[in-house]
CSV table of C-alpha atoms in Angstrom, one decimal:
chain,number,residue,atom,x,y,z
Z,965,MET,CA,6.7,-43.6,26.4
Z,966,SER,CA,5.0,-47.1,26.0
Z,967,ALA,CA,6.1,-50.8,26.8
Z,968,PRO,CA,7.8,-52.2,24.8
Z,969,SER,CA,6.9,-54.3,22.1
Z,970,ALA,CA,7.1,-58.2,21.6
Z,971,ALA,CA,9.2,-57.5,18.4
Z,972,SER,CA,11.8,-54.6,20.6
Z,973,THR,CA,12.4,-56.7,23.3
Z,974,PRO,CA,14.1,-59.7,21.7
Z,975,ARG,CA,16.6,-56.9,19.8
Z,976,LEU,CA,17.6,-55.3,23.4
Z,977,PHE,CA,17.6,-59.4,24.8
Z,978,ALA,CA,20.3,-59.6,21.7
Z,979,ASN,CA,22.8,-56.5,23.8
Z,980,ARG,CA,24.3,-58.1,25.8
Z,981,ASN,CA,25.3,-55.5,27.8
Z,982,PHE,CA,21.4,-54.0,28.6
Z,983,THR,CA,20.8,-58.2,29.5
Z,984,LEU,CA,23.3,-58.2,32.3
Z,985,LEU,CA,22.7,-54.4,33.3
Z,986,PHE,CA,19.0,-55.9,33.0
Z,987,THR,CA,19.7,-59.0,35.1
Z,988,GLY,CA,21.5,-57.2,37.6
Z,989,SER,CA,19.1,-54.4,38.1
Z,990,ALA,CA,16.0,-56.8,38.8
Z,991,ILE,CA,17.7,-58.9,41.4
Z,992,SER,CA,19.1,-55.7,43.5
Z,993,ALA,CA,16.0,-53.8,42.8
Z,994,VAL,CA,14.3,-56.5,44.7
Z,995,GLY,CA,16.2,-56.6,47.5
Z,996,ASP,CA,16.2,-52.7,47.6
Z,997,GLN,CA,12.9,-53.4,49.1
Z,998,PHE,CA,13.6,-55.5,51.8
Z,999,THR,CA,15.6,-52.3,53.4
Z,1000,LEU,CA,13.5,-50.0,52.4
Z,1001,VAL,CA,10.4,-51.2,54.8
Z,1002,ALA,CA,13.5,-53.0,57.0
Z,1003,LEU,CA,14.8,-49.9,58.0
Z,1004,PRO,CA,12.0,-48.0,59.3
Z,1005,TRP,CA,10.8,-50.7,60.9
Z,1006,LEU,CA,14.1,-51.1,63.0
Z,1007,VAL,CA,14.0,-47.2,63.5
Z,1008,LEU,CA,10.4,-47.8,65.1
Z,1009,LYS,CA,11.2,-50.7,66.8
Z,1010,LEU,CA,14.5,-49.0,68.9
Z,1011,THR,CA,12.3,-46.4,69.5
Z,1012,GLY,CA,8.9,-45.8,69.2
Z,1013,ASN,CA,9.5,-42.6,68.5
Z,1014,PRO,CA,8.4,-41.8,64.9
Z,1015,GLY,CA,10.3,-38.3,65.5
Z,1016,ALA,CA,13.5,-40.3,65.2
Z,1017,LEU,CA,12.3,-42.3,62.0
Z,1018,GLY,CA,12.1,-39.0,59.9
Z,1019,LEU,CA,15.7,-37.8,61.7
Z,1020,VAL,CA,17.0,-40.8,60.3
Z,1021,LEU,CA,15.5,-40.0,56.7
Z,1022,MET,CA,16.8,-37.1,57.1
Z,1023,VAL,CA,20.7,-37.8,58.2
Z,1024,MET,CA,19.8,-40.0,54.6
Z,1025,ALA,CA,18.9,-37.2,52.8
Z,1026,LEU,CA,21.5,-34.2,53.5
Z,1027,PRO,CA,24.6,-36.0,52.2
Z,1028,ARG,CA,22.3,-37.1,49.2
Z,1029,ALA,CA,20.7,-33.7,48.2
Z,1030,ALA,CA,24.5,-31.8,48.9
Z,1031,PHE,CA,26.2,-34.5,46.4
Z,1032,MET,CA,23.6,-35.4,44.2
Z,1033,LEU,CA,24.0,-32.7,41.9
Z,1034,ILE,CA,27.8,-32.8,41.9
Z,1035,GLY,CA,26.9,-36.7,41.2
Z,1036,GLY,CA,25.5,-35.7,38.2
Z,1037,ALA,CA,28.4,-34.2,37.1
Z,1038,VAL,CA,30.8,-36.6,37.3
Z,1039,VAL,CA,28.4,-38.8,36.1
Z,1040,ASP,CA,28.4,-36.4,32.7
Z,1041,ARG,CA,32.4,-35.9,32.5
Z,1042,MET,CA,33.5,-40.3,33.9
Z,1043,SER,CA,31.6,-43.6,32.7
Z,1044,PRO,CA,28.3,-43.7,34.7
Z,1045,ARG,CA,29.0,-47.7,34.3
Z,1046,ARG,CA,32.1,-47.2,36.6
Z,1047,VAL,CA,30.8,-44.7,38.7
Z,1048,LEU,CA,27.4,-46.4,39.7
Z,1049,LEU,CA,29.7,-49.4,40.5
Z,1050,VAL,CA,31.5,-47.8,43.1
Z,1051,SER,CA,28.5,-46.2,45.0
Z,1052,ARG,CA,26.5,-49.9,45.0
Z,1053,GLY,CA,30.1,-51.0,46.4
Z,1054,VAL,CA,29.9,-49.4,49.5
Z,1055,ASN,CA,26.2,-49.8,49.5
Z,1056,THR,CA,27.3,-52.8,50.0
Z,1057,ALA,CA,29.9,-52.8,52.5
Z,1058,PHE,CA,26.8,-50.5,54.7
Z,1059,VAL,CA,23.6,-53.0,54.2
Z,1060,VAL,CA,26.3,-55.9,55.1
Z,1061,LEU,CA,27.5,-54.2,58.5
Z,1062,LEU,CA,24.1,-53.1,59.2
Z,1063,ALA,CA,22.7,-57.0,58.8
Z,1064,ALA,CA,25.6,-57.8,61.2
Z,1065,LEU,CA,24.9,-55.1,63.5
Z,1066,VAL,CA,20.8,-56.2,63.8
Z,1067,LEU,CA,21.7,-60.0,64.5
Z,1068,GLY,CA,24.7,-59.9,66.4
Z,1069,GLY,CA,22.4,-56.9,68.8
Z,1070,GLY,CA,25.2,-54.8,68.7
Z,1071,ILE,CA,22.8,-51.8,66.1
Z,1072,ARG,CA,22.2,-48.6,68.4
Z,1073,MET,CA,20.7,-45.6,67.6
Z,1074,SER,CA,24.4,-43.1,66.7
Z,1075,LEU,CA,25.7,-46.1,63.9
Z,1076,LEU,CA,22.7,-46.4,62.4
Z,1077,TYR,CA,22.5,-42.8,62.0
Z,1078,LEU,CA,26.1,-43.2,60.5
Z,1079,ILE,CA,24.9,-46.1,58.1
Z,1080,ALA,CA,22.0,-43.9,56.9
Z,1081,ALA,CA,24.5,-40.9,56.6
Z,1082,GLY,CA,26.7,-43.6,54.2
Z,1083,ILE,CA,24.1,-45.0,52.1
Z,1084,GLY,CA,23.0,-41.5,51.5
Z,1085,LEU,CA,26.3,-40.5,50.3
Z,1086,SER,CA,26.4,-42.8,47.8
Z,1087,THR,CA,23.2,-43.0,46.7
Z,1088,ALA,CA,23.9,-39.4,45.1
Z,1089,PHE,CA,25.9,-40.4,43.1
Z,1090,ALA,CA,24.0,-44.1,42.3
Z,1091,PHE,CA,20.9,-42.3,41.2
Z,1092,PRO,CA,22.1,-40.4,38.1
Z,1093,ALA,CA,24.8,-43.1,37.3
Z,1094,ALA,CA,21.9,-45.8,36.8
Z,1095,SER,CA,19.5,-42.9,34.8
Z,1096,SER,CA,22.3,-42.2,32.6
Z,1097,ILE,CA,23.7,-45.8,31.7
Z,1098,LEU,CA,21.1,-47.2,29.3
Z,1099,PRO,CA,22.6,-43.9,26.3
Z,1100,GLN,CA,25.6,-45.5,26.6
Z,1101,MET,CA,24.6,-49.0,25.5
Z,1102,LEU,CA,21.5,-48.9,23.0
Z,1103,PRO,CA,21.0,-46.8,19.7
Z,1104,ARG,CA,18.6,-44.0,20.5
Z,1105,GLU,CA,15.7,-45.8,18.5
Z,1106,GLN,CA,15.7,-48.4,21.5
Z,1107,LEU,CA,15.7,-45.7,24.2
Z,1108,GLN,CA,12.5,-45.8,24.4
Z,1109,ALA,CA,11.6,-49.6,24.6
Z,1110,ALA,CA,14.3,-50.7,27.2
Z,1111,ASN,CA,13.1,-47.7,29.9
Z,1112,GLY,CA,9.6,-48.7,29.4
Z,1113,LEU,CA,11.0,-52.5,30.3
Z,1114,VAL,CA,13.5,-51.1,33.2
Z,1115,MET,CA,10.7,-48.7,35.0
Z,1116,GLY,CA,8.1,-51.1,34.7
Z,1117,LEU,CA,11.5,-53.4,35.9
Z,1118,ARG,CA,11.8,-51.4,38.9
Z,1119,GLN,CA,7.5,-51.2,39.8
Z,1120,ALA,CA,7.6,-55.0,39.4
Z,1121,SER,CA,9.9,-55.2,43.0
Z,1122,MET,CA,7.8,-53.1,44.6
Z,1123,ILE,CA,5.0,-55.3,43.9
Z,1124,LEU,CA,7.0,-58.4,45.3
Z,1125,GLY,CA,9.4,-56.8,47.6
Z,1126,PRO,CA,7.5,-55.1,50.2
Z,1127,VAL,CA,5.3,-58.0,50.9
Z,1128,LEU,CA,8.2,-60.4,51.4
Z,1129,ALA,CA,10.0,-58.5,53.8
Z,1130,GLY,CA,7.3,-58.1,54.9
Z,1131,LEU,CA,6.3,-61.4,55.7
Z,1132,LEU,CA,10.3,-62.2,56.6
Z,1133,ILE,CA,10.5,-59.7,59.3
Z,1134,ALA,CA,6.8,-61.0,60.6
Z,1135,GLY,CA,7.8,-64.7,60.4
Z,1136,GLY,CA,11.6,-64.7,61.4
Z,1137,ALA,CA,11.9,-66.1,64.2
Z,1138,ALA,CA,11.5,-69.3,65.7
Z,1139,PRO,CA,7.9,-70.0,66.1
Z,1140,HIS,CA,7.8,-72.9,69.3
Z,1141,ALA,CA,9.9,-70.1,71.3
Z,1142,PRO,CA,7.7,-67.3,73.1
Z,1143,GLY,CA,9.7,-64.1,72.7
Z,1144,ALA,CA,12.1,-65.7,70.3
Z,1145,LEU,CA,11.2,-62.1,67.8
Z,1146,ALA,CA,13.6,-60.3,69.9
Z,1147,ASN,CA,17.4,-60.7,69.5
Z,1148,ALA,CA,20.1,-61.3,72.9
Z,1149,HIS,CA,19.2,-56.6,73.5
Z,1150,GLY,CA,15.6,-56.9,73.8
Z,1151,LEU,CA,14.6,-56.1,69.8
Z,1152,ALA,CA,11.5,-56.7,68.6
Z,1153,ASP,CA,11.9,-58.4,64.9
Z,1154,ALA,CA,15.8,-58.9,65.5
Z,1155,ARG,CA,16.2,-62.0,63.0
Z,1156,GLY,CA,13.5,-61.0,60.2
Z,1157,MET,CA,14.6,-57.5,60.4
Z,1158,GLY,CA,18.3,-58.5,59.9
Z,1159,LEU,CA,17.8,-61.3,57.9
Z,1160,SER,CA,16.1,-58.6,55.2
Z,1161,PHE,CA,19.3,-56.5,55.0
Z,1162,ALA,CA,21.1,-59.9,54.1
Z,1163,VAL,CA,19.2,-60.0,51.2
Z,1164,ASP,CA,19.3,-56.9,50.4
Z,1165,ALA,CA,23.0,-57.4,50.9
Z,1166,LEU,CA,23.1,-60.2,48.2
Z,1167,SER,CA,21.6,-59.0,45.5
Z,1168,PHE,CA,23.9,-56.0,45.8
Z,1169,VAL,CA,26.8,-58.6,45.1
Z,1170,VAL,CA,24.6,-60.2,41.9
Z,1171,SER,CA,24.4,-56.4,40.7
Z,1172,LEU,CA,28.1,-55.5,41.3
Z,1173,ALA,CA,28.8,-58.6,39.5
Z,1174,SER,CA,27.0,-57.8,36.2
Z,1175,LEU,CA,28.4,-54.6,36.0
Z,1176,LEU,CA,32.1,-55.4,36.2
Z,1177,LEU,CA,30.8,-57.5,33.3
Z,1178,ILE,CA,30.1,-54.5,31.2
Z,1179,ARG,CA,31.9,-53.0,28.6
Z,1180,LEU,CA,30.6,-49.7,27.1
Z,1181,PRO,CA,31.9,-47.8,24.0
Z,1182,GLY,CA,34.5,-45.3,24.7
Z,1183,GLU,CA,34.2,-45.3,28.0
Z,1184,ASP,CA,38.0,-45.7,28.3
Z,1185,ARG,CA,38.3,-42.5,27.0
Z,1186,PRO,CA,38.6,-39.2,28.3
Z,1187,LYS,CA,35.7,-37.1,27.8
Z,1188,ALA,CA,36.4,-33.0,26.9
Z,1189,ALA,CA,35.3,-31.1,29.8
Z,1190,GLU,CA,36.0,-27.8,30.3
Z,1191,GLY,CA,36.6,-26.1,33.7
Z,1192,GLY,CA,35.8,-28.1,37.1
Z,1193,VAL,CA,33.1,-30.9,38.5
Z,1194,LEU,CA,31.7,-26.8,40.5
Z,1195,ALA,CA,31.6,-25.1,37.0
Z,1196,ASP,CA,29.9,-28.1,35.3
Z,1197,VAL,CA,26.9,-28.1,37.9
Z,1198,VAL,CA,26.8,-24.7,37.0
Z,1199,LYS,CA,26.1,-25.3,33.7
Z,1200,GLY,CA,23.1,-28.0,34.5
Z,1201,ILE,CA,21.3,-25.6,36.7
Z,1202,ARG,CA,21.7,-22.5,34.3
Z,1203,HIS,CA,20.5,-24.8,31.0
Z,1204,ILE,CA,17.7,-26.2,33.1
Z,1205,GLY,CA,17.1,-22.3,34.2
Z,1206,ALA,CA,16.3,-21.2,31.0
Z,1207,ASP,CA,14.1,-23.5,30.0
Z,1208,ALA,CA,10.7,-22.2,31.1
Z,1209,GLN,CA,8.7,-25.5,31.8
Z,1210,LEU,CA,11.6,-27.5,32.4
Z,1211,ARG,CA,11.9,-24.3,35.6
Z,1212,ALA,CA,8.0,-24.3,36.1
Z,1213,PHE,CA,8.2,-28.2,36.4
Z,1214,PHE,CA,11.2,-28.6,39.0
Z,1215,LEU,CA,9.6,-26.3,40.6
Z,1216,TYR,CA,6.2,-27.2,41.1
Z,1217,LEU,CA,7.7,-30.9,41.6
Z,1218,GLY,CA,9.6,-30.1,45.0
Z,1219,LEU,CA,6.9,-28.0,46.0
Z,1220,VAL,CA,5.4,-31.8,46.2
Z,1221,SER,CA,7.9,-33.0,47.4
Z,1222,VAL,CA,8.9,-30.4,50.8
Z,1223,PHE,CA,4.5,-30.3,51.6
Z,1224,VAL,CA,3.1,-34.2,50.8
Z,1225,GLY,CA,6.6,-36.6,50.4
Z,1226,GLY,CA,7.8,-36.0,54.2
Z,1227,PRO,CA,4.8,-36.2,55.8
Z,1228,VAL,CA,3.8,-39.6,53.6
Z,1229,GLN,CA,7.3,-41.1,54.3
Z,1230,VAL,CA,6.6,-41.3,58.0
Z,1231,GLY,CA,3.5,-41.2,58.0
Z,1232,LEU,CA,2.3,-44.9,56.6
Z,1233,PRO,CA,4.8,-47.2,59.5
Z,1234,VAL,CA,3.2,-45.4,61.7
Z,1235,LEU,CA,0.0,-45.9,60.2
Z,1236,ALA,CA,0.5,-49.9,60.0
Z,1237,ASP,CA,2.0,-49.9,63.5
Z,1238,THR,CA,-0.8,-48.0,65.6
Z,1239,ARG,CA,-4.4,-48.4,63.1
Z,1240,LEU,CA,-3.4,-51.6,60.9
Z,1241,HIS,CA,-3.6,-54.9,62.4
Z,1242,HIS,CA,-0.6,-57.2,60.9
Z,1243,GLY,CA,2.3,-55.1,61.8
Z,1244,ALA,CA,5.1,-55.2,59.2
Z,1245,ALA,CA,3.0,-57.3,57.0
Z,1246,SER,CA,0.2,-54.1,57.0
Z,1247,LEU,CA,3.4,-52.1,55.6
Z,1248,GLY,CA,4.7,-54.5,52.9
Z,1249,LEU,CA,1.1,-54.6,51.6
Z,1250,LEU,CA,1.0,-50.9,51.5
Z,1251,MET,CA,3.8,-50.6,49.9
Z,1252,THR,CA,3.4,-53.3,47.4
Z,1253,SER,CA,0.1,-52.0,46.7
Z,1254,TYR,CA,1.5,-48.7,45.8
Z,1255,GLY,CA,4.0,-49.9,43.8
Z,1256,GLY,CA,1.3,-52.3,41.8
Z,1257,GLY,CA,-0.8,-49.1,40.9
Z,1258,ILE,CA,2.6,-47.9,39.7
Z,1259,LEU,CA,3.4,-50.1,37.2
Z,1260,LEU,CA,-0.5,-50.4,36.0
Z,1261,GLY,CA,0.4,-46.6,35.4
Z,1262,ASN,CA,3.3,-47.5,33.5
Z,1263,LEU,CA,0.9,-49.6,31.4
Z,1264,ALA,CA,-1.8,-47.7,31.1
Z,1265,SER,CA,0.2,-45.1,29.9
Z,1266,GLN,CA,0.9,-44.0,26.6
Z,1267,ARG,CA,-3.4,-44.3,26.3
Z,1268,SER,CA,-3.8,-42.3,29.3
Z,1269,LEU,CA,-1.7,-39.5,27.4
Z,1270,ARG,CA,-3.0,-40.3,23.6
Z,1271,LEU,CA,-6.4,-39.1,25.1
Z,1272,SER,CA,-5.3,-36.5,27.2
Z,1273,GLY,CA,-3.8,-35.2,23.2
Z,1274,GLY,CA,-0.4,-35.0,24.8
Z,1275,ARG,CA,-1.5,-32.6,27.5
Z,1276,LEU,CA,1.2,-34.3,30.3
Z,1277,GLY,CA,0.8,-31.0,32.5
Z,1278,LEU,CA,-3.4,-31.3,32.5
Z,1279,LEU,CA,-3.0,-34.5,32.9
Z,1280,ILE,CA,0.0,-34.8,36.1
Z,1281,LEU,CA,-2.3,-31.9,37.7
Z,1282,GLY,CA,-5.8,-33.4,37.5
Z,1283,PHE,CA,-3.9,-36.9,38.8
Z,1284,ASP,CA,-2.7,-34.7,41.8
Z,1285,THR,CA,-5.5,-32.9,42.6
Z,1286,LEU,CA,-7.0,-36.4,43.1
Z,1287,ALA,CA,-4.3,-37.8,44.8
Z,1288,GLY,CA,-4.5,-35.0,47.2
Z,1289,LEU,CA,-8.5,-35.8,48.1
Z,1290,LEU,CA,-7.7,-39.7,48.1
Z,1291,LEU,CA,-4.9,-39.1,51.0
Z,1292,ALA,CA,-6.4,-37.5,53.0
Z,1293,ALA,CA,-9.1,-39.8,52.7
Z,1294,LEU,CA,-6.5,-42.6,53.9
Z,1295,PRO,CA,-6.3,-42.3,57.3
Z,1296,GLN,CA,-10.0,-42.4,57.9
Z,1297,ALA,CA,-9.7,-45.8,56.0
Z,1298,PRO,CA,-10.9,-48.7,58.1
Z,1299,SER,CA,-8.6,-52.1,57.1
Z,1300,THR,CA,-5.5,-52.7,55.5
Z,1301,THR,CA,-7.3,-53.6,52.6
Z,1302,PHE,CA,-9.1,-50.1,51.8
Z,1303,CYS,CA,-5.7,-48.5,52.5
Z,1304,ALA,CA,-4.0,-50.4,49.7
Z,1305,ILE,CA,-7.0,-49.7,47.6
Z,1306,LEU,CA,-6.3,-46.0,48.0
Z,1307,LEU,CA,-2.6,-46.3,47.3
Z,1308,ALA,CA,-3.3,-48.4,44.3
Z,1309,LEU,CA,-5.2,-45.2,42.8
Z,1310,MET,CA,-2.5,-43.4,43.7
Z,1311,GLY,CA,0.1,-45.4,42.2
Z,1312,CYS,CA,-2.0,-45.9,38.9
Z,1313,PHE,CA,-1.9,-41.9,38.9
Z,1314,ALA,CA,1.8,-41.9,39.7
Z,1315,GLY,CA,2.8,-44.5,37.1
Z,1316,VAL,CA,1.4,-42.4,33.9
Z,1317,ALA,CA,2.9,-39.3,35.3
Z,1318,GLN,CA,6.1,-41.2,35.6
Z,1319,VAL,CA,6.8,-42.6,32.2
Z,1320,GLY,CA,5.4,-39.2,30.6
Z,1321,VAL,CA,7.8,-36.9,32.7
Z,1322,VAL,CA,10.9,-39.6,32.1
Z,1323,SER,CA,10.1,-39.4,28.2
Z,1324,TRP,CA,9.7,-35.3,28.3
Z,1325,ILE,CA,13.2,-35.4,29.3
Z,1326,GLN,CA,15.3,-37.2,27.9
Z,1327,ARG,CA,13.4,-35.4,24.3
Z,1328,ARG,CA,13.8,-32.1,25.1
Z,1329,VAL,CA,17.7,-32.3,27.6
Z,1330,PRO,CA,20.9,-32.9,25.0
Z,1331,ILE,CA,22.6,-36.1,26.5
Z,1332,ALA,CA,25.6,-34.1,27.3
Z,1333,LEU,CA,23.8,-32.7,30.5
Z,1334,MET,CA,21.3,-36.2,30.8
Z,1335,GLY,CA,23.4,-36.9,33.9
Z,1336,ARG,CA,23.0,-33.2,35.5
Z,1337,THR,CA,19.6,-33.3,34.6
Z,1338,MET,CA,18.2,-36.0,36.0
Z,1339,SER,CA,20.6,-35.5,38.8
Z,1340,LEU,CA,18.4,-32.5,39.8
Z,1341,LEU,CA,15.3,-34.2,39.0
Z,1342,PHE,CA,16.6,-37.4,41.8
Z,1343,PHE,CA,17.7,-34.2,44.3
Z,1344,VAL,CA,14.1,-32.5,44.1
Z,1345,LEU,CA,12.1,-36.4,44.5
Z,1346,MET,CA,15.4,-37.8,46.9
Z,1347,GLY,CA,17.0,-35.0,48.5
Z,1348,VAL,CA,14.7,-32.5,49.0
Z,1349,GLY,CA,11.8,-34.4,49.9
Z,1350,PRO,CA,12.7,-36.9,53.4
Z,1351,ILE,CA,13.8,-33.4,54.9
Z,1352,SER,CA,10.2,-33.3,55.1
Z,1353,ALA,CA,10.1,-35.9,56.9
Z,1354,ALA,CA,12.1,-34.2,59.8
Z,1355,LEU,CA,9.6,-31.6,60.3
Z,1356,ALA,CA,6.0,-34.5,60.0
Z,1357,GLY,CA,7.9,-36.6,62.4
Z,1358,ALA,CA,7.9,-33.7,65.1
Z,1359,LEU,CA,4.4,-32.4,63.9
Z,1360,LEU,CA,3.2,-35.6,64.8
Z,1361,LYS,CA,4.7,-35.0,68.0
Z,1362,VAL,CA,1.6,-32.2,68.3
Z,1363,THR,CA,-0.7,-33.6,65.9
Z,1364,SER,CA,-3.2,-36.7,64.9
Z,1365,LEU,CA,-1.9,-38.9,62.0
Z,1366,ARG,CA,-5.3,-37.7,60.8
Z,1367,THR,CA,-4.8,-34.1,61.0
Z,1368,LEU,CA,-1.0,-35.0,58.9
Z,1369,PHE,CA,-3.0,-36.9,56.6
Z,1370,MET,CA,-5.8,-34.6,56.0
Z,1371,GLY,CA,-3.7,-31.2,56.0
Z,1372,ALA,CA,-0.8,-33.1,53.4
Z,1373,GLY,CA,-3.3,-34.3,51.0
Z,1374,PHE,CA,-5.6,-31.3,51.1
Z,1375,LEU,CA,-2.2,-28.8,50.4
Z,1376,LEU,CA,-1.5,-31.1,47.4
Z,1377,SER,CA,-4.7,-30.6,45.5
Z,1378,ALA,CA,-4.3,-26.9,46.5
Z,1379,ILE,CA,-1.1,-27.0,44.8
Z,1380,ALA,CA,-2.1,-28.6,41.8
Z,1381,LEU,CA,-5.1,-26.8,41.8
Z,1382,ALA,CA,-3.3,-23.8,41.6
Z,1383,CYS,CA,-0.3,-24.7,39.3
Z,1384,LEU,CA,-3.7,-25.1,36.7
Z,1385,SER,CA,-3.3,-21.8,35.9
Z,1386,ARG,CA,0.2,-22.1,35.0
Z,1387,PRO,CA,0.2,-22.0,31.6
Z,1388,ASN,CA,4.0,-23.4,31.3
Z,1389,LEU,CA,2.4,-26.6,33.0
Z,1390,ARG,CA,-0.5,-26.4,31.7
Z,1391,GLY,CA,1.1,-27.3,28.8
Z,1392,LEU,CA,3.7,-28.8,29.3
Z,1393,GLY,CA,3.9,-32.1,26.6
Z,1394,VAL,CA,1.8,-30.1,24.1
Z,1395,GLY,CA,4.0,-30.0,21.2
Z,1396,GLU,CA,7.3,-31.3,22.0
Z,1397,ALA,CA,9.6,-31.9,19.2
Z,1398,GLU,CA,12.9,-34.2,19.6
Z,1399,ARG,CA,15.5,-34.3,21.7
Z,1400,ALA,CA,17.2,-31.5,21.3
Z,1401,THR,CA,20.6,-31.8,20.0
Z,1402,ASP,CA,23.5,-30.6,22.4
Z,1403,PRO,CA,24.0,-26.8,22.4
Z,1404,GLU,CA,27.3,-25.6,21.9
Z,1405,GLY,CA,29.5,-25.1,24.7
Z,1406,VAL,CA,27.6,-27.3,27.3
Z,1407,SER,CA,28.8,-30.4,26.5
Z,1408,GLY,CA,31.6,-30.3,28.7
């Protein structure tokens, strides 16, 4: 997938549905970053315990993991717009509640666990729906340009959103009032965190309005289906299991998510809080740097894939080997700036892989199975990985942050190097044909 050309972009925005989706998604994507920064900061300020942060992430991940595959099957048999509308509406309600509780001084960890579980359940349906909606509104020849714009938008939000959120949290109280950074119940940075959740809630309202105005062709006609939703889930899993390269890639991605995803999710906020000098602002800068690196990687992806001769698997494994070494070096960094540079480089590697993998899946998987395939992709990325965050938080009670990062980094490099010997992974992307047609019997 390459960046959209100047000629293709006007044609995309001539499509009313795409314009509405892009506008709503742009505002919502920035708002999401406020919660992604404020939520871990809230947990650390309420408890001072990295293990609690890992537990919150696990509570959010469990319902998301349990219902993600069902969400993909629901999307394949219903309108992705309607599924996305309902799931984002539920998410809006939880974020509004979270903002009110923080600003009003009523937030407690017990309530936060319930809200995290609710958000996790709603996103189990939102992610496969959002990744399946473009093929419903655009002709196939425009999908590559549209995906490039949407993915670039997502990464641009990771540049702008976290730094704004960090500044809002750090400066959320009146500077002339000593101790005003805490609310009436003594929670530090309460006003800034509450306002961050409120910003995200407002962005969801804009996204809901845009989805209400979108009309997809044929969404009022019920889709033919055989069997129940669970049978559809089984069909999707069997299709992936029968494809040797898809199966190998998903297994590799699962290993990376389990052994690396958790330590990074828990370790970065702890690194900013305990070793860097600017607190929430440092965390925002680190997340922004990573997002900026991914955006640069997106832009460089086409050239990188061309230079590699289309050997996507070889490119991913090589980049992951280098990324593991950078991750191991992160706790040795002497400043926020140096940490940001390391994360930007890791983001570049991830950005190249991200564009290549999504394009590869879109070419390889039948459209009737796209929701289920994407749901399994998100299941591995977002359902499995955060579960390891609970283990990472527990490990920080018995080991140092330096050991956690070094262990995760060297393990990532070792896994990537070992997988270079696997032909199905090493040769991924070589000689790929266009997207497969719908095989008989899977469209239900």
